[in-house]
XYZ file of C-alpha atoms in Angstrom:
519
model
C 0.000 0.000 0.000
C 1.660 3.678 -0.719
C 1.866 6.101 2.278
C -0.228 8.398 2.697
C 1.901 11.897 1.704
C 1.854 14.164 5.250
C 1.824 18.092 3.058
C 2.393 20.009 6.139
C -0.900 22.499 6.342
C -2.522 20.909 3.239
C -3.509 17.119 4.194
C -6.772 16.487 4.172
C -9.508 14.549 6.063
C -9.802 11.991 3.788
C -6.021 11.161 4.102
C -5.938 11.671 8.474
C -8.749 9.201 7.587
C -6.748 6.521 6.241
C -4.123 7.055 8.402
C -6.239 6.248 11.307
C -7.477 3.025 9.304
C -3.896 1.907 9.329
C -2.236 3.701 6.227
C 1.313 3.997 6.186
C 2.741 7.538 6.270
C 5.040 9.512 4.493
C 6.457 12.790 4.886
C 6.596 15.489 2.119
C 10.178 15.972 1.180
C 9.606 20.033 0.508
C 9.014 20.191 4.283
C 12.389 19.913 4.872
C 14.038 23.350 4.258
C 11.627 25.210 6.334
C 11.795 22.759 9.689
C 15.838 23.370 9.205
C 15.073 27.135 8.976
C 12.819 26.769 12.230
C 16.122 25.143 14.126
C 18.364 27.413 13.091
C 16.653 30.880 14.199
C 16.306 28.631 17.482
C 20.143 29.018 17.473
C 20.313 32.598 16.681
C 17.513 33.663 18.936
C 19.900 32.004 21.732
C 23.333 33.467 20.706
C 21.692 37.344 21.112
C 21.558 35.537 25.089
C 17.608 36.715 25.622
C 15.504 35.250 27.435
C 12.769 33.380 25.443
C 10.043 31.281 26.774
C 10.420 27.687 26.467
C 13.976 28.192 25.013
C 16.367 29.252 28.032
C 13.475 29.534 30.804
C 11.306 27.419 33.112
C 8.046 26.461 32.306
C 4.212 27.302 32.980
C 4.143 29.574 36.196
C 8.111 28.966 36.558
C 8.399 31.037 33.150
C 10.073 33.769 34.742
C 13.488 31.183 36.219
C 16.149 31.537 34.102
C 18.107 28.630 32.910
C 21.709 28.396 32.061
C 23.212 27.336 29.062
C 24.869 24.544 30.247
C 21.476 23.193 31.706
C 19.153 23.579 28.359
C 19.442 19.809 27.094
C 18.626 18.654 30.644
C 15.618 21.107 30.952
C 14.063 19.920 27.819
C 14.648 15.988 28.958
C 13.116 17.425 32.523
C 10.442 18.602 30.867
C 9.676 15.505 28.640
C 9.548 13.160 31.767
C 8.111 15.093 34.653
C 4.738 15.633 32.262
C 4.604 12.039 31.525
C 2.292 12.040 34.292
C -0.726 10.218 32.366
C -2.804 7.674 34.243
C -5.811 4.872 32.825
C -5.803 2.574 29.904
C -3.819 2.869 26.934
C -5.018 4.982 24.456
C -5.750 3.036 21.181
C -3.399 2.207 18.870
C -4.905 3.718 15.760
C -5.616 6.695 17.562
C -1.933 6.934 18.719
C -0.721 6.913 14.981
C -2.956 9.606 14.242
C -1.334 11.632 17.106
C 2.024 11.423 15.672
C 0.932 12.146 12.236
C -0.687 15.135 13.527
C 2.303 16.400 15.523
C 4.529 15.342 12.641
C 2.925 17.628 10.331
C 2.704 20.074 12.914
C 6.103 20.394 13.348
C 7.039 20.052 9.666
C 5.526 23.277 8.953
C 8.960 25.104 10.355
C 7.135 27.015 12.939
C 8.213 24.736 16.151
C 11.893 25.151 15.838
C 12.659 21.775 15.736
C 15.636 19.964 14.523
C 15.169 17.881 11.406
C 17.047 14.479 13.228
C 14.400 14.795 15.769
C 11.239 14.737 13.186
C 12.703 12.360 11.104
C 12.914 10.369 14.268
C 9.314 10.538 14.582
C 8.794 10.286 11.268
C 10.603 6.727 11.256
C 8.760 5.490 14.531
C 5.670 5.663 12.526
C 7.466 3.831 9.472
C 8.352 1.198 11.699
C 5.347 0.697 13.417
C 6.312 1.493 16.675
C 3.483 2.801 18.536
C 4.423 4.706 22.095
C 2.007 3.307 25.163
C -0.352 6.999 26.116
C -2.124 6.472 28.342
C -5.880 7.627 27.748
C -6.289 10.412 30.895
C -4.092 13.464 32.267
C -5.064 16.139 29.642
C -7.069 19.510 30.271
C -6.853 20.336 26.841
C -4.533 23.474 27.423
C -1.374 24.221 27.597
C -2.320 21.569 24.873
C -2.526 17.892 25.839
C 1.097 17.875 27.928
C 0.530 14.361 29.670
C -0.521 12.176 26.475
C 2.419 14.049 23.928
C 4.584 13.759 26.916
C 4.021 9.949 26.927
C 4.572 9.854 23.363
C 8.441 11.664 23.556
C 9.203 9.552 26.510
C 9.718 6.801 24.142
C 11.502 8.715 21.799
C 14.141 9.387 24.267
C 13.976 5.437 25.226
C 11.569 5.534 28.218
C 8.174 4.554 28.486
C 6.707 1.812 26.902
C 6.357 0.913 23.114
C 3.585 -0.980 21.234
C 5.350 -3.487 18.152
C 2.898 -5.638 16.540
C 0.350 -6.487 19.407
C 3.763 -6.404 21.829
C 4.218 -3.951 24.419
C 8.323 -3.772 25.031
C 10.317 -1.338 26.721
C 11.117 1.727 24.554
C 14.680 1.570 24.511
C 14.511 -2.342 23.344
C 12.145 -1.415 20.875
C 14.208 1.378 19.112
C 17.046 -0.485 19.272
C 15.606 -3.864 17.276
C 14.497 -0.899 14.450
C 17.248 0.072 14.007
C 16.814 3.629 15.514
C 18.535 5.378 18.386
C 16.888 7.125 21.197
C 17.035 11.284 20.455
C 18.923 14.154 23.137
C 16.642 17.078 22.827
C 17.815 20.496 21.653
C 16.567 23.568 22.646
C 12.790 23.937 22.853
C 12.289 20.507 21.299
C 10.808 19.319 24.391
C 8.072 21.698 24.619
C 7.057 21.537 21.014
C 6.541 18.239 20.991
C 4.522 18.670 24.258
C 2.205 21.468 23.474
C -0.145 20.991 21.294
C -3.605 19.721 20.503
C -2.972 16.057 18.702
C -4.416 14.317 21.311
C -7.394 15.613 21.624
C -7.830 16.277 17.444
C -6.567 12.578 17.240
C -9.689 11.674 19.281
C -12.109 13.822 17.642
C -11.478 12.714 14.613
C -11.692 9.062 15.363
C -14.831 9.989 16.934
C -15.699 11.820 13.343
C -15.312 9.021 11.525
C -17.340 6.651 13.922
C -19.721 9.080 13.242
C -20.308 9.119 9.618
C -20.463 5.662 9.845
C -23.162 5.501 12.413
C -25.481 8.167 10.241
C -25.068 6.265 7.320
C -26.234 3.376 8.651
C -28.861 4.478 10.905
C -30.348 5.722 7.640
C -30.461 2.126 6.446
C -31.938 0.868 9.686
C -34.340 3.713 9.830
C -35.208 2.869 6.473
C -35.928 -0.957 7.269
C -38.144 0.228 9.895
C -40.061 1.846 7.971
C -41.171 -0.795 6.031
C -41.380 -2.926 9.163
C -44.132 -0.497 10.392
C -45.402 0.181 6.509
C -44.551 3.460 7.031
C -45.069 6.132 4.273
C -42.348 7.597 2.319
C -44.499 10.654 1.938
C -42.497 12.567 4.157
C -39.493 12.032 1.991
C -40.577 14.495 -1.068
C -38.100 16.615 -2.246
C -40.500 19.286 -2.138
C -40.984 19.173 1.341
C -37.239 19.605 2.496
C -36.785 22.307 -0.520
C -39.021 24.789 1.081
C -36.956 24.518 4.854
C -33.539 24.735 3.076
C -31.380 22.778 5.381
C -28.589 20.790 3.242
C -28.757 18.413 5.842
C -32.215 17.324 5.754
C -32.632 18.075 1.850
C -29.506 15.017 1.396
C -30.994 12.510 4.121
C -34.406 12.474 2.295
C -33.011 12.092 -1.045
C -31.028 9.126 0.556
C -34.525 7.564 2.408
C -35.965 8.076 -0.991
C -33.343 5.997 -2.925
C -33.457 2.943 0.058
C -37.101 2.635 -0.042
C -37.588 2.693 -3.763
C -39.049 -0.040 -5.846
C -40.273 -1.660 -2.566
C -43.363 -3.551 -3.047
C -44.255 -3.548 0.931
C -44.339 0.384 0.352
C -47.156 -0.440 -2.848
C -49.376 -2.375 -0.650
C -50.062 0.348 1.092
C -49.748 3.287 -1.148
C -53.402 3.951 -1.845
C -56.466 4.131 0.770
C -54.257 3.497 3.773
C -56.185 4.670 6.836
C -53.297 6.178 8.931
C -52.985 9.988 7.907
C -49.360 9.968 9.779
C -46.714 8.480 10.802
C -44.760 8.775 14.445
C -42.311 11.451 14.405
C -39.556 8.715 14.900
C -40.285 7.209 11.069
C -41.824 10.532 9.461
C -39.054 12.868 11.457
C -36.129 11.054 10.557
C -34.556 13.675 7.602
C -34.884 16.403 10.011
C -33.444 14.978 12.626
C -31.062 12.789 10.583
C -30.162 15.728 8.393
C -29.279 18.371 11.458
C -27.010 15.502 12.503
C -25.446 15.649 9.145
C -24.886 18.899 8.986
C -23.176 19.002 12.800
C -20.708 16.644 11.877
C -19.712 18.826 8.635
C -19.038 21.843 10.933
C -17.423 18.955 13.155
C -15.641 18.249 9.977
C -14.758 21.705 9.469
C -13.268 22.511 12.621
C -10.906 19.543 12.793
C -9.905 19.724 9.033
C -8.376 23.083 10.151
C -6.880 22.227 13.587
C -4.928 19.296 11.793
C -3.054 21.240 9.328
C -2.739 23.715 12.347
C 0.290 24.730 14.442
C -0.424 24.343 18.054
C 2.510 24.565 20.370
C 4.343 27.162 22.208
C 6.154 29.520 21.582
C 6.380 29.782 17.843
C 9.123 30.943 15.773
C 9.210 32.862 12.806
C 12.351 32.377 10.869
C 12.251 35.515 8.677
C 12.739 37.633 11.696
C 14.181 35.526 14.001
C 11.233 36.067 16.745
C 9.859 33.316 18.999
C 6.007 34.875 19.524
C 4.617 33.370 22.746
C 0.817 32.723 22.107
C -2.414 30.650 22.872
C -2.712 28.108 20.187
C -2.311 25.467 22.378
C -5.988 25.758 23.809
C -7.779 22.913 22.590
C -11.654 25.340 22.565
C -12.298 24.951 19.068
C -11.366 20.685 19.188
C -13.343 20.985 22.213
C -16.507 22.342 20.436
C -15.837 19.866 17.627
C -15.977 17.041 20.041
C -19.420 18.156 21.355
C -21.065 18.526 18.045
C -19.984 14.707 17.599
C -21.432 14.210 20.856
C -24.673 15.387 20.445
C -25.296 14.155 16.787
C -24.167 10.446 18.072
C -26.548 10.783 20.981
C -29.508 11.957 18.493
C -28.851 9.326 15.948
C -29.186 6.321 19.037
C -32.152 7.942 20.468
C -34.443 8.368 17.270
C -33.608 4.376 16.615
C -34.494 3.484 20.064
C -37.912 5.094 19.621
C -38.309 3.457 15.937
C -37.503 -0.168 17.899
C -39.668 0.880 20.582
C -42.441 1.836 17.538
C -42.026 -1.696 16.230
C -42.494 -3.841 19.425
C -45.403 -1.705 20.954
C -48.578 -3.690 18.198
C -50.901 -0.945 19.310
C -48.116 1.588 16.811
C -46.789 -0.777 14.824
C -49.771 -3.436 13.754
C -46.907 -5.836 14.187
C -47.696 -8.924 16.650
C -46.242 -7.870 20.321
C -42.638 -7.746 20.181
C -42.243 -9.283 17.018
C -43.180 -12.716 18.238
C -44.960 -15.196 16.067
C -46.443 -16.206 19.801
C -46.498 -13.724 21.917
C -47.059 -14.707 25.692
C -45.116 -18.272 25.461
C -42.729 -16.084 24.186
C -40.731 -12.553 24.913
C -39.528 -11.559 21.542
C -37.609 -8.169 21.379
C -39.032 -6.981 24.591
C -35.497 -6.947 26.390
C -33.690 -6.031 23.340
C -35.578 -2.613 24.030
C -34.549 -2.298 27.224
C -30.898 -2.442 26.540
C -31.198 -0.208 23.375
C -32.790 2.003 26.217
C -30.382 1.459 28.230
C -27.537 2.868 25.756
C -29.634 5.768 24.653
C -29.792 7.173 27.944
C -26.072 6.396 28.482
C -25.204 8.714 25.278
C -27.432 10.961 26.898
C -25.360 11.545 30.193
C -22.158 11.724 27.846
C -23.378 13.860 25.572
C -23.491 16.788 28.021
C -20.822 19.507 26.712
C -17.500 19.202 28.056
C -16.579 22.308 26.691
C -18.210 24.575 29.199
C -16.427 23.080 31.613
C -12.837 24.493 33.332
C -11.045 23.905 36.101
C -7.186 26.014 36.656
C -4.010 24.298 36.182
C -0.188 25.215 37.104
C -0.931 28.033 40.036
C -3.928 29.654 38.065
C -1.138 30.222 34.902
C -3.222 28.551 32.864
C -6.221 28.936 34.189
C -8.795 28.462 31.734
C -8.458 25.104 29.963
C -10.867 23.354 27.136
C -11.112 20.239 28.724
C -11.275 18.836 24.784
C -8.953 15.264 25.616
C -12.216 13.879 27.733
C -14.615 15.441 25.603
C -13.026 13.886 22.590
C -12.154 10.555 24.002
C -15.714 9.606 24.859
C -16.843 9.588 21.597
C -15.391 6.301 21.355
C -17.615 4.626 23.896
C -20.824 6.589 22.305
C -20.160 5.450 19.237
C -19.541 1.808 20.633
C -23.301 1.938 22.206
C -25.008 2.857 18.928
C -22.888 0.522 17.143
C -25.255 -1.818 19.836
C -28.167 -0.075 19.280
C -28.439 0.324 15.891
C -27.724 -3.551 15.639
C -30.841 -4.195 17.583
C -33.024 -1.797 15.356
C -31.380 -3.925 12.217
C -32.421 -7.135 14.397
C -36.040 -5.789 14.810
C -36.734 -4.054 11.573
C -35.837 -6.919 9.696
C -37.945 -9.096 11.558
C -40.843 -6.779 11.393
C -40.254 -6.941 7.702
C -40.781 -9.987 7.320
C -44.125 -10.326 8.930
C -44.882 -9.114 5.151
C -44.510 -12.019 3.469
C -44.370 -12.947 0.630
C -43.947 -9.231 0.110
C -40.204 -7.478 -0.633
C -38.546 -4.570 -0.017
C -36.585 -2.541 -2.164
C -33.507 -3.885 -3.488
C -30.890 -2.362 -1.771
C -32.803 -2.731 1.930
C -33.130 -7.050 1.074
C -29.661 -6.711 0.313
C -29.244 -5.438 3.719
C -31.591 -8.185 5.006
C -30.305 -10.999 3.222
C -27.132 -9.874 4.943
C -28.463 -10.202 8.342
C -29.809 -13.479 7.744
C -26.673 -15.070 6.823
C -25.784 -14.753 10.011
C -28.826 -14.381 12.371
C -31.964 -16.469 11.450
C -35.022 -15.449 12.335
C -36.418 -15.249 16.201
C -39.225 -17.963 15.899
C -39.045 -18.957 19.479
C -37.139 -17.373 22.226
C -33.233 -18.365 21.993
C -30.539 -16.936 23.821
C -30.324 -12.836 22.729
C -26.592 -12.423 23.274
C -24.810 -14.366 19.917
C -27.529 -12.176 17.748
C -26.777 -9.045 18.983
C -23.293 -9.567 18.824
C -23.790 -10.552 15.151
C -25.918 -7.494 14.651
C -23.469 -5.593 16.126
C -20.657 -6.189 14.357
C -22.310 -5.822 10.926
C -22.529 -2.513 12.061
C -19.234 -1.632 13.166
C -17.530 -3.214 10.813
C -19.478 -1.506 7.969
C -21.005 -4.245 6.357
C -24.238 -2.820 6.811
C -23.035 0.150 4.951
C -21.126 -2.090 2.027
C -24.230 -4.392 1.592
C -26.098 -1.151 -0.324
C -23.651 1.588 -1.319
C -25.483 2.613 -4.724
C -28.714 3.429 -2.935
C -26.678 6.702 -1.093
C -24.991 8.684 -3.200
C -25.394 11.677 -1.024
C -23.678 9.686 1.939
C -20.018 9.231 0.328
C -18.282 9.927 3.369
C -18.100 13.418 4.687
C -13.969 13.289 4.063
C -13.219 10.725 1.273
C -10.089 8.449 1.732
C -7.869 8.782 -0.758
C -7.155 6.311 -3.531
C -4.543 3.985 -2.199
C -3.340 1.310 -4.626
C -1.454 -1.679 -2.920
């Protein structure tokens, strides 16, 4: 497979995309003049004997000590380990990666004033799939995400803990059996790799991604249970959606539209059906679907920018030899980002809980109660609600904003922070619940479907069933619930769902395209 090419300022979702799916990575060779610029004016700025920020004086609130010559390599190594104060799990591999790539092209941009040997260090620990152990808490989001980066240059100086093919070996070992030899920081090469926001944008966009996933294939499901319930695709007219405006919304119809079309269950009922309306959870769904698109756009926006951004501190300006101390470190706009995701995951799980509550309730549905041939001797889907209840109202309580939240760090120097890291890392677990309950609504409406026989659906939604029934069969009697909701589950998160019917969504290519990536 070729590497994704790292442009400094110019790569693009689509490619962070792949990267975080496990692309290889590359950096652009025109970087390189402009990072050696960026080291050199570090030198000058020195030799006029100043003192700079983050160059020749302490850090934070002890800014204002000033260090000796002699001691600058040791203050940057200082640095490095006394912030590698993370605690909890390890972050994620594939969310690691992304990290580095960010600060990589971060600090190729020649505004960090960092030697090239260190970058193409990092640049080669990403070649070599070696993967630093971060652990997942310890960031505020401002003065950028200290404890995770700090994690992450630990091993670059040998210390810490390394990840090498599933193995988790001491740093030093594992630089050493690549070939590549721990680094001795120059100045202010300790505190650009530590401030910064790739953390939390690493997170984020991970959580992006999830994302688009999730509305793409809550569409489907939505879709199915509509034609469980013999809902009306009424609601779905262009013209409707034309005269509100919302791209959103006008996009998510159009895609309803193209799942349900050709679908003889929808015929049956086409002409002289008594109901004048549907629930809002079936006739809703490109209004509420279609805001959710267009939050993760913005979403989309925000991070495209911050990850072709230059976030540490101080930066330095090679033209004039100036180090400019600054702000860009605070993590507000990834933090914002993050609870846009938030939200839109949390609305996407709670319309499909009320479409699977639609379906097992007969007295809404005219299905038989909970989708049991034999309802009494039998349960059905009644506790499959309850857990897809259950989830809901967990996205709920996460989806609260983290970004109004602040607590002050280092003696009240920093004393408004973004907390974006937390906001950003639970969009993993949100988007690991509706990966659970948009398996049971694909469980349900398929059932419900086929309380219609002999009568099919549209092509692309019996492609969709015919994919859940090779490997679920239908729930004739009560079996045990786990296996098929594991099953379920996975077909969502894997994107099967999603690959079983790509023609019938044009509008839903992802939001950020992956590049084209011959092998």
């Amino acid at each position: 497979m070729n590497p994704v090419l790292i442009t400094p300022g110019a790569t693009t979702l689509g490619q962070w995309r792949a990267i975080h799916a496990g692309a290889p990575v590359a950096l652009d060779p025109t970087a390189w003049p402009a990072i050696e610029a960026s080291a050199a004016a570090v030198a000058r700025i020195l030799a006029r004997g100043d003192a700079v920020y983050g160059i020749n004086t302490g850090f934070g609130k002890l800014a204002s000590v000033r260090i000796a010559d002699a001691d600058l390599a040791a203050l940057q190594r200082n640095i490095v380990l006394s912030h590698a104060a993370g605690t909890g799990a390890p972050s994620p591999v594939p969310v690691v990666r992304l990290m580095m790539a960010l600060k990589l092209a971060s600090l190729a941009q020649g505004a960090s004033g960092v030697r090239a040997d260190t970058v193409r260090l990092l640049a080669a620990m990403l070649e070599a799939g070696l993967v630093p152990v971060v652990p997942c808490q310890g960031s505020v989001g401002a003065s950028g995400d200290l404890a995770p980066l700090a994690h992450m240059t630990a091993a670059m100086l040998g210390v810490g803990e390394i990840i090498v093919e599933g193995r988790t070996v001491p740093a030093a070992e594992a630089l050493a059996a690549a070939g590549l030899a721990p680094i001795a920081l120059g100045p202010k090469e300790g505190l650009a790799l530590l401030n910064g926001t790739q953390f939390s944008t690493a997170n984020a966009l991970a959580g992006l991604f999830a994302a688009e996933r999730l509305l793409a294939t809550g569409l489907i499901t939505g879709a199915l249970s509509t034609e469980a319930a013999r809902g009306t695709d009424t609601p779905f007219d262009p013209r409707i959606h034309a005269l509100r405006g919302h791209a959103g919304q006008i996009e998510t119809a159009e895609a309803l539209r193209a799942l349900m079309a050709g679908s003889a269950i929808r015929a049956s009922h086409a002409i002289d059906d008594p109901r004048v309306q549907d629930p809002y959870c079936l006739r809703c769904q490109p209004q509420v679907m279609g805001a959710a698109l267009d939050l993760l756009r913005q979403a989309a926006r925000t991070l495209e920018i911050e990850a072709d951004g230059v976030t540490d501190n101080p930066l330095i300006f090679a033209d004039t030899d100036e180090a400019l101390s600054g702000g860009n470190f605070h993590a507000e706009p990834v933090a914002f980002a993050a609870d846009m995701i938030a939200l839109a995951l949390a609305e996407i799980g709670s319309l499909s809980e009320r479409r699977l509550a639609m379906l097992v309730d007969p007295a809404l549905s005219g299905l038989p109660a909970f989708l049991t041939p034999l309802p009494g001797l039998h349960s059905g889907f009644m506790i499959p609600q309850v857990t897809a209840a259950a989830l809901v109202s967990e996205n709920k309580q996460r989806a609260a904003p983290c970004s109004v939240d602040s607590i002050p760090t280092s003696a009240n120097q920093e004393d408004h922070v973004s907390m974006a890291a937390h906001g950003a890392r639970r969009l993993a677990d949100m988007a690991g619940n509706l990966d659970a309950i948009l398996g049971l609504e694909l469980l349900a409406a398929v059932q419900g479907m086929e309380f219609h026989a002999p009568l099919r659906s549209s092509e692309p939604l019996e492609a969709v069933r015919a994919l859940l029934r090779g490997a679920v069969p239908a729930l004739v009697e009560d079996r045990h619930f786990g296996p098929d909701i594991a099953a379920a589950r996975a077909l969502v998160e894997t994107g099967a769902v999603l690959a079983a019917c790509p023609l019938a969504l044009p509008m839903l290519a992802p939001l950020m395209p992956a590049p084209s990536m011959p092998a």
